[in-house]
Amino acid sequence: DIQLTQFPSLLSASVGDRVTITCRASQGISTSLAWYQQKPGKAPEVLIYAASTLQSGVPSRFSGSGFGTEFTLTISSVQPEDFATYYCQQFNDYPVAFGPGTRLEIK
Amino acid sequence: EEQLVESGGGLVRTGGSLRLSCTASGFTFRTDTVNWVRQAPGKGLEWVSSISSDSVWIYYADSVRGRFTISRDNARNSLYLQMNSLSVEDTGVYFCTRGGRWDGRYMQWGQGTLVTVSS
């Protein structure tokens, strides 16, 4: 099974900061990776798929990159509504595992 | 409006059973892969099971295989999860999702239904 790790697990930032979250796969998954944002008490929402494709309606300050085993999610200028938990998910093969999550908190 | 609405959650004793339902509206349900994802209190997301549009391909997480059964009724725009032999580790919010490997993402999620397993 493919395992995903994320780091950092906790990220402190101020509004306007540029932040990057990393997701690493235990084996190569090409670009079969998605990123989600989850706010407390809500269902997750997809931000990025195929490693770098922005989901329709998602602000352009979010971007994704990577191939193979290492992927990043970048927020170019953090906004107040971006403080949430972020998860990666691989779709290369079943089981389609999620990463453990990165919580973005206000500094 | 495209929507997924889960129901059937509740409180159940260890060893008991529960059947979750998810009703879809606003899109062509019969053409999509659909899935169940769960989240234990204060924890991360865990994929549970997936079923293809025609029910030919079905997958389960190791943690539920042999105890849970996923099914769908395309005529009723509905997805189901029959959960047997429940343990406290199965406690959490269960989300119905739409999308799969070909989509490269879960593009739609329901609001979730809470399952609490108590001894």
XYZ file of N, CA and C in Angstrom:
678
model
N 0.839 -1.190 0.000
C 0.000 0.000 0.000
C 0.886 1.257 0.000
N 0.404 2.288 -0.643
C 1.117 3.563 -0.685
C 0.794 4.363 0.561
N 1.840 4.818 1.243
C 1.668 5.649 2.444
C 2.024 7.089 2.097
N 1.296 8.020 2.712
C 1.573 9.440 2.528
C 1.976 10.064 3.863
N 3.014 10.874 3.829
C 3.397 11.667 4.994
C 3.302 13.142 4.621
N 2.986 13.944 5.584
C 2.888 15.387 5.378
C 3.746 16.094 6.409
N 4.358 17.191 6.007
C 5.051 18.038 6.963
C 5.050 19.480 6.495
N 4.990 20.412 7.476
C 4.889 20.106 8.904
C 3.485 19.644 9.275
N 3.323 19.151 10.488
C 1.985 18.779 10.940
C 1.240 20.011 11.440
N 2.004 21.010 11.898
C 1.432 22.267 12.366
C 2.254 23.414 11.791
N 1.558 24.376 11.240
C 2.214 25.511 10.592
C 1.587 26.798 11.122
N 2.409 27.667 11.674
C 1.929 28.964 12.170
C 2.300 30.053 11.180
N 1.328 30.870 10.822
C 1.575 31.912 9.828
C 0.730 33.132 10.123
N 1.161 34.242 9.558
C 0.408 35.486 9.646
C -0.265 35.758 8.316
N -1.317 36.571 8.356
C -1.986 36.963 7.116
C -0.970 37.639 6.195
N -0.961 37.217 4.942
C -0.029 37.758 3.971
C 1.216 36.908 3.758
N 1.459 35.950 4.656
C 2.628 35.083 4.517
C 2.463 34.133 3.341
N 3.597 33.701 2.817
C 3.638 32.620 1.844
C 3.969 31.345 2.604
N 3.154 30.291 2.418
C 3.387 29.048 3.143
C 3.400 27.875 2.167
N 4.162 26.845 2.555
C 4.262 25.640 1.736
C 4.100 24.413 2.619
N 3.275 23.488 2.157
C 3.061 22.204 2.824
C 3.568 21.116 1.887
N 4.262 20.129 2.463
C 4.838 19.052 1.659
C 4.136 17.730 1.933
N 3.926 16.965 0.887
C 3.346 15.619 0.983
C 4.297 14.671 0.270
N 4.663 13.602 0.959
C 5.607 12.653 0.393
C 4.962 11.272 0.320
N 5.086 10.632 -0.829
C 4.532 9.293 -1.034
C 5.613 8.231 -0.867
N 5.213 7.062 -0.368
C 6.179 5.996 -0.108
C 6.695 5.331 -1.387
N 5.998 5.545 -2.494
C 6.456 5.114 -3.814
C 5.906 6.068 -4.860
N 6.460 6.023 -6.046
C 6.069 6.966 -7.070
C 4.598 6.863 -7.464
N 3.959 8.024 -7.570
C 2.541 8.063 -7.927
C 2.295 9.012 -9.106
N 3.340 9.287 -9.879
C 3.205 10.212 -11.010
C 2.647 11.545 -10.506
N 1.517 11.985 -11.074
C 0.884 13.228 -10.588
C -0.497 12.942 -9.989
N -0.705 11.716 -9.527
C -2.023 11.307 -9.027
C -2.234 11.735 -7.579
N -2.250 13.044 -7.362
C -2.370 13.577 -6.005
C -3.335 14.746 -5.978
N -4.161 14.770 -4.940
C -5.100 15.864 -4.717
C -4.854 16.483 -3.339
N -5.243 17.743 -3.211
C -5.149 18.466 -1.939
C -6.549 18.945 -1.537
N -6.839 18.847 -0.237
C -8.119 19.274 0.297
C -7.897 20.231 1.465
N -8.885 21.088 1.672
C -8.939 21.980 2.827
C -10.145 21.585 3.658
N -9.960 21.493 4.970
C -11.084 21.206 5.853
C -11.110 22.201 7.007
N -12.259 22.812 7.205
C -12.481 23.707 8.339
C -13.268 22.960 9.403
N -13.126 23.359 10.675
C -13.775 22.624 11.768
C -15.271 22.455 11.555
N -15.740 21.213 11.712
C -17.156 20.916 11.603
C -17.687 20.861 10.191
N -16.801 20.971 9.211
C -17.224 20.973 7.810
C -16.605 19.806 7.051
N -17.192 19.497 5.904
C -16.596 18.494 5.021
C -15.394 19.097 4.295
N -14.431 18.278 3.944
C -13.305 18.780 3.145
C -13.776 19.296 1.784
N -12.943 20.164 1.199
C -13.193 20.671 -0.152
C -11.908 20.526 -0.950
N -12.040 20.099 -2.200
C -10.849 19.906 -3.026
C -10.308 21.249 -3.486
N -8.996 21.373 -3.434
C -8.297 22.579 -3.896
C -7.553 22.333 -5.209
N -6.816 21.238 -5.234
C -5.888 20.914 -6.318
C -6.053 19.438 -6.654
N -5.994 19.074 -7.939
C -5.942 17.684 -8.329
C -4.926 17.510 -9.451
N -4.590 16.253 -9.712
C -3.514 15.943 -10.662
C -2.250 16.749 -10.321
N -2.006 16.870 -9.057
C -0.831 17.528 -8.468
C -0.799 19.041 -8.621
N -1.299 19.570 -9.761
C -1.115 21.002 -9.998
C -2.308 21.697 -10.633
N -3.413 20.981 -10.852
C -4.591 21.572 -11.487
C -5.503 22.182 -10.423
N -5.775 23.459 -10.569
C -6.606 24.171 -9.610
C -8.081 23.822 -9.845
N -8.761 23.375 -8.800
C -10.190 23.086 -8.903
C -10.940 24.382 -9.215
N -11.939 24.285 -10.072
C -12.742 25.449 -10.423
C -13.295 26.135 -9.176
N -13.146 27.454 -9.134
C -13.666 28.230 -8.021
C -12.692 28.450 -6.883
N -11.559 27.769 -6.925
C -10.558 27.914 -5.860
C -9.663 29.121 -6.179
N -9.396 29.966 -5.199
C -8.578 31.164 -5.460
C -7.190 30.826 -5.990
N -6.686 31.695 -6.837
C -5.402 31.450 -7.505
C -4.198 31.561 -6.573
N -4.398 32.002 -5.334
C -3.283 32.021 -4.390
C -2.856 30.598 -3.984
N -3.720 29.615 -4.259
C -3.381 28.213 -4.009
C -2.715 27.638 -5.265
N -1.630 26.919 -5.078
C -0.993 26.231 -6.188
C -0.360 24.936 -5.700
N -0.228 23.997 -6.623
C 0.366 22.713 -6.293
C 1.427 22.346 -7.311
N 2.385 21.549 -6.861
C 3.423 21.076 -7.769
C 3.940 19.731 -7.274
N 4.719 19.092 -8.136
C 5.349 17.836 -7.741
C 5.097 16.715 -8.724
N 5.902 15.678 -8.562
C 5.795 14.485 -9.413
C 6.503 13.350 -8.699
N 5.934 12.160 -8.828
C 6.627 10.992 -8.286
C 6.334 10.785 -6.814
N 7.236 11.247 -5.961
C 7.064 11.010 -4.532
C 6.976 12.280 -3.702
N 7.280 13.431 -4.252
C 7.272 14.662 -3.459
C 6.399 15.729 -4.094
N 5.507 16.291 -3.273
C 4.514 17.243 -3.745
C 4.413 18.400 -2.752
N 4.030 19.561 -3.273
C 3.860 20.711 -2.402
C 2.559 21.432 -2.714
N 1.979 21.987 -1.668
C 0.844 22.906 -1.765
C 1.344 24.243 -1.242
N 1.191 25.284 -2.032
C 1.644 26.612 -1.645
C 0.467 27.575 -1.621
N 0.417 28.389 -0.584
C -0.509 29.513 -0.520
C 0.352 30.763 -0.618
N 0.152 31.540 -1.662
C 1.085 32.642 -1.939
C 0.949 33.785 -0.944
N -0.258 34.025 -0.451
C -0.502 35.089 0.512
C -1.694 34.653 1.368
N -1.388 34.141 2.556
C -2.425 33.556 3.399
C -3.485 34.602 3.772
N -4.738 34.191 3.600
C -5.873 35.041 3.976
C -6.533 34.483 5.244
N -7.312 35.293 5.946
C -7.927 34.822 7.205
C -8.739 33.546 7.040
N -9.387 33.385 5.894
C -10.235 32.211 5.664
C -9.426 30.951 5.339
N -8.116 31.067 5.230
C -7.279 29.918 4.883
C -6.826 29.119 6.098
N -7.094 29.628 7.305
C -6.664 28.892 8.495
C -7.575 27.685 8.664
N -6.990 26.516 8.463
C -7.743 25.269 8.341
C -6.739 24.116 8.357
N -7.243 22.901 8.156
C -6.373 21.728 8.031
C -6.345 21.291 6.579
N -5.166 20.907 6.114
C -4.963 20.529 4.724
C -4.507 19.066 4.638
N -5.120 18.335 3.704
C -4.812 16.923 3.500
C -4.435 16.670 2.054
N -3.467 15.788 1.847
C -3.203 15.275 0.505
C -3.826 13.884 0.388
N -4.069 13.448 -0.843
C -4.651 12.131 -1.102
C -4.089 11.606 -2.420
N -3.667 10.348 -2.410
C -3.134 9.770 -3.645
C -4.195 8.941 -4.356
N -4.197 9.005 -5.690
C -5.156 8.268 -6.506
C -4.447 7.321 -7.478
N -3.182 7.024 -7.195
C -2.462 6.149 -8.117
C -2.995 4.721 -8.070
N -3.373 4.277 -6.880
C -3.850 2.905 -6.736
C -4.662 2.800 -5.451
N -5.479 1.767 -5.365
C -6.188 1.517 -4.126
C -5.267 0.811 -3.150
N -5.382 1.078 -1.841
C -6.266 2.044 -1.205
C -5.838 3.489 -1.449
N -6.809 4.361 -1.726
C -6.524 5.759 -2.014
C -6.323 6.515 -0.700
N -5.140 6.425 -0.167
C -4.836 6.931 1.168
C -4.805 8.450 1.233
N -5.123 8.951 2.438
C -4.947 10.365 2.758
C -3.670 10.534 3.587
N -3.076 11.713 3.466
C -2.007 12.065 4.384
C -2.590 12.405 5.748
N -1.743 12.529 6.770
C -2.212 12.758 8.138
C -2.710 14.174 8.400
N -2.456 15.106 7.501
C -2.970 16.456 7.669
C -1.943 17.453 8.174
N -2.124 18.706 7.786
C -1.320 19.832 8.266
C -2.279 20.918 8.713
N -2.149 21.310 9.979
C -3.015 22.372 10.478
C -2.316 23.705 10.353
N -2.961 24.633 9.672
C -2.437 25.988 9.491
C -3.127 26.887 10.513
N -2.326 27.439 11.420
C -2.895 28.269 12.473
C -2.365 29.685 12.395
N -3.086 30.576 13.043
C -2.688 31.982 13.061
C -1.530 32.160 14.040
N -0.484 32.850 13.585
C 0.668 33.107 14.445
C 0.326 34.219 15.431
N -28.886 22.219 -7.874
C -27.674 22.180 -7.064
C -27.253 20.731 -6.826
N -25.988 20.453 -7.066
C -25.453 19.119 -6.820
C -25.322 18.883 -5.324
N -25.838 17.746 -4.882
C -25.867 17.501 -3.446
C -25.716 16.019 -3.129
N -25.045 15.762 -2.008
C -24.972 14.435 -1.410
C -25.439 14.578 0.035
N -26.400 13.762 0.436
C -26.943 13.867 1.791
C -26.913 12.493 2.443
N -26.130 12.390 3.523
C -26.018 11.137 4.258
C -27.084 11.041 5.347
N -27.415 9.810 5.700
C -28.329 9.557 6.809
C -28.040 8.168 7.368
N -28.627 7.894 8.521
C -28.501 6.560 9.100
C -27.529 6.445 10.248
N -26.800 7.505 10.539
C -25.877 7.453 11.662
C -26.614 7.401 12.993
N -25.873 7.108 14.051
C -26.478 7.055 15.375
C -25.595 6.333 16.353
N -26.184 6.015 17.505
C -25.468 5.330 18.573
C -25.767 3.835 18.517
N -24.713 3.027 18.576
C -24.879 1.577 18.502
C -23.877 0.923 19.445
N -24.241 -0.235 19.971
C -23.354 -0.966 20.875
C -22.276 -1.707 20.080
N -21.162 -1.983 20.712
C -20.125 -2.785 20.055
C -20.711 -4.126 19.641
N -20.328 -4.546 18.444
C -20.843 -5.778 17.879
C -22.113 -5.600 17.092
N -22.687 -4.415 17.163
C -23.941 -4.141 16.482
C -23.754 -3.778 15.021
N -24.869 -3.435 14.383
C -24.880 -3.111 12.952
C -25.582 -1.788 12.711
N -25.246 -1.193 11.584
C -25.854 0.065 11.170
C -25.776 0.145 9.660
N -26.770 0.764 9.045
C -26.749 0.952 7.599
C -26.826 2.434 7.294
N -25.789 2.933 6.638
C -25.763 4.322 6.217
C -26.292 4.439 4.794
N -26.935 5.564 4.525
C -27.418 5.867 3.180
C -26.893 7.226 2.745
N -26.784 7.399 1.455
C -26.392 8.680 0.872
C -27.249 8.888 -0.365
N -27.969 9.986 -0.391
C -28.841 10.280 -1.524
C -28.252 11.425 -2.332
N -28.150 11.213 -3.634
C -27.564 12.201 -4.527
C -28.647 12.940 -5.300
N -28.364 14.192 -5.625
C -29.279 14.970 -6.452
C -28.487 16.016 -7.224
N -29.063 16.454 -8.345
C -28.462 17.533 -9.109
C -27.387 17.131 -10.088
N -27.093 15.831 -10.185
C -26.101 15.362 -11.158
C -26.454 13.925 -11.544
N -25.749 13.396 -12.548
C -26.045 12.057 -13.063
C -25.308 11.025 -12.221
N -25.950 10.612 -11.154
C -25.345 9.732 -10.160
C -24.820 8.445 -10.796
N -25.568 7.888 -11.747
C -25.257 6.543 -12.268
C -23.930 6.486 -13.026
N -23.358 7.633 -13.363
C -22.104 7.637 -14.127
C -20.863 7.817 -13.245
N -21.050 8.033 -11.967
C -19.925 8.388 -11.093
C -19.531 7.270 -10.132
N -18.233 7.166 -9.901
C -17.736 6.388 -8.772
C -18.072 7.155 -7.492
N -18.504 6.435 -6.470
C -18.815 7.052 -5.185
C -18.128 6.279 -4.067
N -17.978 6.951 -2.933
C -17.097 6.434 -1.892
C -17.607 6.806 -0.501
N -17.064 6.112 0.479
C -17.239 6.488 1.883
C -15.872 6.799 2.472
N -15.823 7.912 3.194
C -14.630 8.343 3.915
C -15.067 8.641 5.336
N -14.271 8.283 6.319
C -14.646 8.558 7.697
C -13.579 9.356 8.418
N -13.993 9.947 9.531
C -13.092 10.769 10.330
C -13.428 10.573 11.804
N -12.527 9.934 12.525
C -12.700 9.764 13.957
C -12.596 11.128 14.641
N -13.187 11.291 15.804
C -13.177 12.589 16.494
C -11.761 13.119 16.688
N -11.511 14.323 16.180
C -10.208 14.958 16.328
C -9.094 14.356 15.500
N -9.430 13.441 14.585
C -8.412 12.751 13.781
C -8.516 13.116 12.307
N -7.672 12.495 11.516
C -7.633 12.768 10.090
C -8.653 11.963 9.300
N -8.565 12.096 7.991
C -9.482 11.430 7.083
C -9.006 10.009 6.794
N -9.944 9.084 6.727
C -9.634 7.691 6.404
C -10.572 7.214 5.320
N -10.016 6.818 4.175
C -10.826 6.220 3.120
C -11.356 4.871 3.602
N -12.640 4.602 3.326
C -13.293 3.375 3.795
C -13.580 2.416 2.634
N -14.256 2.925 1.576
C -14.690 2.029 0.516
C -15.076 2.826 -0.713
N -14.957 2.177 -1.873
C -15.334 2.792 -3.143
C -16.107 1.801 -3.987
N -17.016 2.314 -4.823
C -17.785 1.475 -5.737
C -17.899 2.186 -7.077
N -17.648 1.463 -8.149
C -17.707 2.051 -9.481
C -19.157 2.294 -9.901
N -19.314 3.004 -10.991
C -20.648 3.412 -11.442
C -21.580 2.226 -11.677
N -21.011 1.120 -12.173
C -21.815 -0.054 -12.498
C -21.708 -1.150 -11.441
N -21.087 -0.827 -10.306
C -20.914 -1.770 -9.178
C -19.989 -2.935 -9.492
N -19.275 -2.868 -10.621
C -18.361 -3.958 -10.974
C -17.112 -3.928 -10.095
N -16.608 -2.727 -9.851
C -15.373 -2.583 -9.059
C -15.716 -2.073 -7.670
N -15.322 -2.828 -6.666
C -15.562 -2.473 -5.264
C -14.265 -2.657 -4.493
N -13.956 -1.690 -3.654
C -12.723 -1.729 -2.873
C -13.031 -1.374 -1.419
N -12.256 -1.982 -0.519
C -12.416 -1.716 0.912
C -11.054 -1.466 1.550
N -11.055 -0.634 2.577
C -9.876 -0.516 3.433
C -9.727 -1.804 4.241
N -8.496 -2.156 4.552
C -8.247 -3.375 5.337
C -9.002 -3.342 6.665
N -9.152 -2.153 7.233
C -9.766 -2.006 8.557
C -11.254 -2.366 8.584
N -11.884 -2.421 7.406
C -13.332 -2.699 7.375
C -13.689 -3.906 6.522
N -12.721 -4.422 5.773
C -13.021 -5.539 4.864
C -13.542 -6.728 5.659
N -14.636 -7.312 5.160
C -15.254 -8.450 5.826
C -16.336 -8.054 6.814
N -16.371 -6.772 7.188
C -17.394 -6.291 8.128
C -18.354 -5.301 7.474
N -17.836 -4.500 6.536
C -18.646 -3.481 5.862
C -18.931 -3.924 4.428
N -20.094 -3.523 3.925
C -20.466 -3.798 2.541
C -21.001 -2.526 1.900
N -20.371 -2.131 0.812
C -20.827 -0.967 0.070
C -21.734 -1.422 -1.069
N -22.758 -0.643 -1.372
C -23.648 -0.963 -2.490
C -24.280 0.332 -2.979
N -24.916 0.256 -4.110
C -25.581 1.423 -4.675
C -26.823 1.000 -5.426
N -27.769 1.920 -5.562
C -28.977 1.716 -6.344
C -29.085 2.933 -7.263
N -28.668 2.769 -8.495
C -28.653 3.901 -9.417
C -30.062 4.402 -9.740
N -31.040 3.540 -9.669
C -32.422 3.961 -9.936
C -32.929 4.899 -8.836
N -32.381 4.735 -7.644
C -32.765 5.568 -6.507
C -31.740 6.651 -6.191
N -30.700 6.770 -7.040
C -29.623 7.759 -6.803
C -29.069 7.636 -5.386
N -28.842 6.413 -4.970
C -28.451 6.187 -3.578
C -27.244 5.281 -3.440
N -26.452 5.578 -2.418
C -25.278 4.811 -2.009
C -25.530 4.320 -0.594
N -25.031 3.122 -0.295
C -25.247 2.545 1.027
C -23.941 2.011 1.604
N -23.925 1.912 2.937
C -22.818 1.240 3.620
C -23.424 0.428 4.763
N -23.404 -0.882 4.598
C -23.855 -1.778 5.655
C -22.660 -2.079 6.547
N -22.792 -1.734 7.825
C -21.682 -1.891 8.765
C -22.066 -2.907 9.836
N -21.329 -4.002 9.904
C -21.570 -5.061 10.875
C -20.379 -5.200 11.818
N -20.597 -5.893 12.921
C -19.529 -6.152 13.903
C -18.792 -4.876 14.269
N -19.546 -3.850 14.592
C -18.946 -2.540 14.856
C -18.134 -2.536 16.141
N -17.028 -1.790 16.117
C -16.180 -1.620 17.297
C -16.035 -0.124 17.582
N -15.497 0.200 18.757
C -15.359 1.623 19.128
C -14.468 2.361 18.127
N -13.561 1.626 17.478
C -12.670 2.248 16.488
C -13.408 2.695 15.229
N -14.654 2.273 15.071
C -15.447 2.690 13.921
C -16.203 3.995 14.186
N -16.076 4.527 15.382
C -16.735 5.789 15.721
C -16.172 6.931 14.889
N -17.066 7.774 14.379
C -16.616 8.931 13.625
C -17.706 9.464 12.714
N -17.344 10.504 11.989
C -18.240 11.050 10.970
C -17.955 10.331 9.653
N -19.004 9.880 9.015
C -18.885 9.171 7.740
C -19.382 10.098 6.624
N -18.494 10.339 5.674
C -18.800 11.199 4.540
C -19.022 10.352 3.286
N -20.019 10.712 2.542
C -20.250 10.179 1.199
C -19.538 11.126 0.235
N -18.789 10.565 -0.714
C -18.077 11.428 -1.654
C -18.277 10.942 -3.085
N -18.074 11.851 -3.994
C -18.234 11.564 -5.418
C -16.916 11.833 -6.121
N -16.481 10.859 -6.937
C -15.219 10.999 -7.650
C -14.361 9.777 -7.444
N -13.297 9.669 -8.199
C -12.446 8.500 -8.068
C -11.163 8.666 -8.843
N -10.536 7.559 -9.148
C -9.210 7.586 -9.783
C -9.241 8.332 -11.101
N -10.250 8.137 -11.905
C -10.302 8.796 -13.205
C -10.523 10.294 -13.051
N -11.196 10.701 -11.995
C -11.408 12.125 -11.743
C -10.201 12.751 -11.062
N -9.435 11.898 -10.376
C -8.253 12.391 -9.671
C -8.556 13.163 -8.414
N -9.787 13.095 -7.959
C -10.161 13.831 -6.747
C -11.568 13.425 -6.338
N -11.917 13.758 -5.101
C -13.288 13.680 -4.638
C -13.847 15.098 -4.757
N -14.603 15.330 -5.817
C -15.016 16.709 -6.102
C -16.234 17.151 -5.317
N -16.895 16.188 -4.690
C -18.058 16.571 -3.910
C -18.148 15.689 -2.674
N -18.514 16.305 -1.567
C -18.653 15.615 -0.286
C -20.018 15.947 0.315
N -20.606 14.960 0.995
C -21.780 15.248 1.795
C -21.374 15.922 3.094
N -22.354 16.236 3.911
C -22.088 16.928 5.176
C -21.641 15.965 6.267
N -21.846 14.675 6.035
C -21.419 13.653 6.992
C -22.530 13.231 7.943
N -22.401 11.989 8.425
C -23.324 11.470 9.429
C -22.485 10.827 10.528
N -22.832 11.094 11.777
C -22.034 10.642 12.912
C -22.450 9.249 13.361
N -21.470 8.375 13.452
C -21.648 7.032 13.989
C -20.886 6.945 15.304
N -21.580 6.565 16.361
C -20.947 6.414 17.668
C -21.143 4.982 18.136
N -20.034 4.289 18.348
C -20.077 2.906 18.823
C -19.622 2.907 20.274
N -20.492 2.410 21.126
C -20.209 2.435 22.559
C -20.277 1.029 23.143
N -19.415 0.781 24.104
C -19.457 -0.509 24.787
C -20.393 -0.434 25.991
